[in-house]
Coordinates of C-alpha atoms in Angstrom, one line a residue:
V1 CA 118.2 95.9 139.6
A2 CA 120.0 98.8 137.8
E3 CA 123.5 96.2 137.6
A4 CA 120.0 93.3 136.0
R5 CA 119.3 96.0 133.3
Q6 CA 123.3 96.9 132.6
R7 CA 124.1 93.3 132.0
G8 CA 120.6 92.7 129.6
L9 CA 118.9 90.2 132.4
L10 CA 115.9 91.8 131.2
R11 CA 115.7 92.0 128.1
G12 CA 114.1 88.9 126.4
A13 CA 111.5 88.8 128.9
R14 CA 107.6 88.4 129.0
N15 CA 106.6 89.8 131.9
A16 CA 107.9 89.9 135.6
A17 CA 107.7 87.0 136.5
E18 CA 110.2 85.5 134.1
A19 CA 112.4 89.0 135.0
V20 CA 112.3 88.1 137.9
V21 CA 113.8 84.5 137.4
A22 CA 116.8 85.4 135.1
V23 CA 117.4 87.7 137.4
A24 CA 117.6 85.3 140.5
H25 CA 119.8 82.6 137.7
S26 CA 122.6 85.0 137.4
A27 CA 125.1 86.1 139.7
L28 CA 123.0 88.9 140.6
G29 CA 121.2 86.3 142.1
K30 CA 123.7 85.7 145.2
D31 CA 124.3 89.6 145.7
E32 CA 122.6 90.5 149.2
R33 CA 120.6 93.4 148.4
W34 CA 119.1 90.6 146.0
R35 CA 118.3 88.3 148.7
A36 CA 117.9 90.9 151.3
A37 CA 115.1 91.9 149.6
P38 CA 111.3 91.0 150.4
L39 CA 109.9 88.7 147.1
R40 CA 107.2 91.3 146.6
D41 CA 110.0 94.4 146.4
R42 CA 111.5 92.3 143.8
K43 CA 108.5 91.1 141.8
R44 CA 107.9 94.9 142.3
L45 CA 112.0 97.1 141.1
V46 CA 112.0 93.8 138.1
A47 CA 108.2 95.0 136.4
E48 CA 109.3 98.8 137.1
A49 CA 113.2 97.9 135.6
L50 CA 111.5 95.8 132.7
Q51 CA 109.1 98.6 132.0
E52 CA 111.6 101.2 131.1
E53 CA 113.6 98.8 129.4
T54 CA 110.7 97.7 127.0
K55 CA 110.3 101.3 126.6
K56 CA 114.0 101.5 126.0
C57 CA 113.7 99.2 123.2
E58 CA 110.8 100.3 121.6
Q59 CA 112.2 103.2 121.3
K60 CA 115.2 102.1 119.5
A61 CA 113.5 100.2 117.3
T62 CA 111.2 103.3 116.5
D63 CA 114.3 105.7 115.8
A64 CA 115.9 102.8 113.6
S65 CA 112.5 102.2 111.8
Q66 CA 112.7 106.0 111.3
A67 CA 116.5 106.1 110.2
F68 CA 115.7 103.0 107.5
K69 CA 113.5 105.4 105.9
V70 CA 114.6 107.8 105.7
A71 CA 117.6 105.9 103.9
V72 CA 115.3 104.6 101.6
Q73 CA 113.3 107.6 100.8
D74 CA 116.6 109.8 100.1
L75 CA 118.5 107.3 98.1
V76 CA 117.0 104.4 96.7
L77 CA 113.2 105.6 95.7
G78 CA 114.0 109.2 95.5
P79 CA 116.0 108.8 92.8
A80 CA 114.2 107.2 91.2
A81 CA 111.4 108.6 90.9
A82 CA 113.2 112.0 90.2
A83 CA 114.2 110.3 87.0
G84 CA 110.7 108.7 85.9
D85 CA 111.9 105.0 87.2
E86 CA 110.3 102.2 88.5
P87 CA 110.4 101.3 92.6
P88 CA 113.6 99.5 92.2
S89 CA 113.3 96.0 94.0
F90 CA 115.1 95.2 97.2
G91 CA 117.9 93.5 96.2
E92 CA 118.7 96.7 94.5
A93 CA 118.0 98.6 97.9
R94 CA 120.2 96.5 99.6
R95 CA 123.5 96.5 97.3
I96 CA 123.0 100.6 97.2
L97 CA 122.8 101.3 101.5
R98 CA 123.9 97.6 102.5
A99 CA 127.3 99.6 103.8
D100 CA 124.8 102.7 105.0
P101 CA 124.9 102.6 109.3
R102 CA 120.9 102.9 108.9
W103 CA 120.7 100.2 107.0
K104 CA 121.8 98.0 109.2
A105 CA 120.1 99.9 112.6
V106 CA 117.6 97.0 110.9
D107 CA 118.8 94.0 112.8
D108 CA 115.6 91.6 111.6
V109 CA 116.5 90.8 107.0
D110 CA 112.3 90.2 107.8
E111 CA 111.8 94.1 109.5
R112 CA 114.1 95.3 106.8
Q113 CA 111.7 93.5 103.8
R114 CA 108.5 94.3 105.0
L115 CA 109.6 98.3 105.9
F116 CA 110.7 98.3 102.6
G117 CA 107.7 96.5 100.7
L118 CA 105.2 99.1 102.8
L119 CA 107.7 101.8 101.4
A120 CA 107.9 100.7 97.1
S121 CA 104.5 99.8 97.6
E122 CA 103.5 103.6 98.0
A123 CA 106.1 105.0 95.5
A124 CA 104.8 102.1 93.4
Q125 CA 101.6 103.6 94.0
R126 CA 102.4 107.5 93.5
W127 CA 104.8 105.7 90.2
H128 CA 101.5 104.3 88.7
E129 CA 99.1 107.7 88.9
K130 CA 101.5 110.4 87.8
R131 CA 101.9 107.9 84.6
K132 CA 98.2 107.7 84.3
R133 CA 98.1 111.4 84.6
R134 CA 101.0 111.8 81.8
A135 CA 99.1 109.5 79.5
E136 CA 95.4 111.7 80.1
D137 CA 97.2 114.5 79.3
E138 CA 99.0 113.9 77.0
D139 CA 95.7 112.7 75.2
E140 CA 93.8 115.7 76.2
L141 CA 97.0 117.5 74.2
A142 CA 96.2 115.2 71.6
G143 CA 92.8 115.8 71.2
K144 CA 93.1 119.0 71.7
R145 CA 95.5 119.4 68.4
L146 CA 93.5 117.1 66.3
R147 CA 89.8 119.2 66.7
S148 CA 92.7 122.5 66.2
R149 CA 93.8 121.2 62.9
R150 CA 90.0 120.0 61.7
E151 CA 88.6 123.6 62.1
E152 CA 92.0 124.6 60.1
A153 CA 90.9 122.1 57.6
E154 CA 86.9 122.8 57.4
E155 CA 88.2 126.5 57.6
E156 CA 89.9 126.7 54.8
F157 CA 87.4 124.0 52.7
R158 CA 85.1 126.9 52.8
A159 CA 87.6 129.1 51.8
V160 CA 87.5 126.6 48.2
L161 CA 83.5 126.0 48.6
A162 CA 83.9 130.0 48.4
E163 CA 85.3 130.4 45.7
Y164 CA 83.9 127.6 43.1
V165 CA 80.3 127.3 44.2
K166 CA 78.5 131.1 44.1
A167 CA 75.6 130.4 45.6
P168 CA 75.7 126.9 47.6
H169 CA 72.0 127.5 48.6
E170 CA 70.9 126.8 44.5
H171 CA 73.1 122.8 45.2
T172 CA 73.2 120.3 47.1
W173 CA 76.6 118.5 48.0
V174 CA 77.0 116.0 45.2
E175 CA 75.8 119.6 42.7
A176 CA 78.6 121.6 44.7
R177 CA 81.7 118.5 43.7
M178 CA 80.9 118.4 40.8
L179 CA 81.5 122.2 40.6
L180 CA 84.9 121.8 42.3
G181 CA 86.0 119.9 39.5
A182 CA 89.1 117.8 40.1
E183 CA 91.5 121.3 40.7
G184 CA 88.3 122.9 43.5
R185 CA 88.7 118.9 45.3
R186 CA 92.9 118.6 45.1
R187 CA 93.0 121.7 46.8
A188 CA 90.0 120.7 49.5
P189 CA 92.7 119.4 52.6
A190 CA 93.5 115.9 52.8
D191 CA 93.2 115.6 56.1
L192 CA 88.9 116.6 56.2
D193 CA 87.7 113.0 54.8
E194 CA 84.4 112.9 52.3
A195 CA 81.8 113.7 55.8
G196 CA 83.9 116.3 57.2
R197 CA 83.4 118.1 53.7
G198 CA 79.6 117.5 53.2
G199 CA 79.6 119.2 56.4
G200 CA 81.8 121.8 56.0
F201 CA 79.4 122.2 52.5
Y202 CA 75.9 122.5 54.9
Q203 CA 77.8 124.3 57.4
R204 CA 78.0 127.4 54.7
Q205 CA 74.7 127.1 54.0
T206 CA 73.2 127.8 57.3

């Protein structure tokens, strides 16, 4: 049975019965040690060997997948994320990693595409979330700048009002505009609209 494992006779067998048939039909099936063992013992030994072989193959596939993921992350997705770029395509990843043994460790092309797709999808989600947060931060900063500039403009306009309208409580906004005159209106901040100027005047009355 050990020789059967070494020769790869158990690979591809879906169950112990298929593995027993594979050994029996090989050159080892004529071995006196095989022929001398009772059928029950043959099945038991082959089942144990098949279980070990299956675990070995599964571990090998797991290790290959892990190595593949590390290579993709370190050499493809990681650099793209560091540059602020969207995740590259599978074709671009293949071009970058085709000479890397970790890429070739996953034999099946469909499995490579599946693994890359999972990693790229996660990376794309992080990229979109990062862009969204950056846009929100920029909007918040722009809003703060706008509010700050408006407050400055209102303060400047109140100073102009104080210079031209000595008794604001005795006037309406229409009258205050007349008192400002052309010179006072010219000195009013250009980025403060009519509603803002009127609001500034009534705030000064309070």
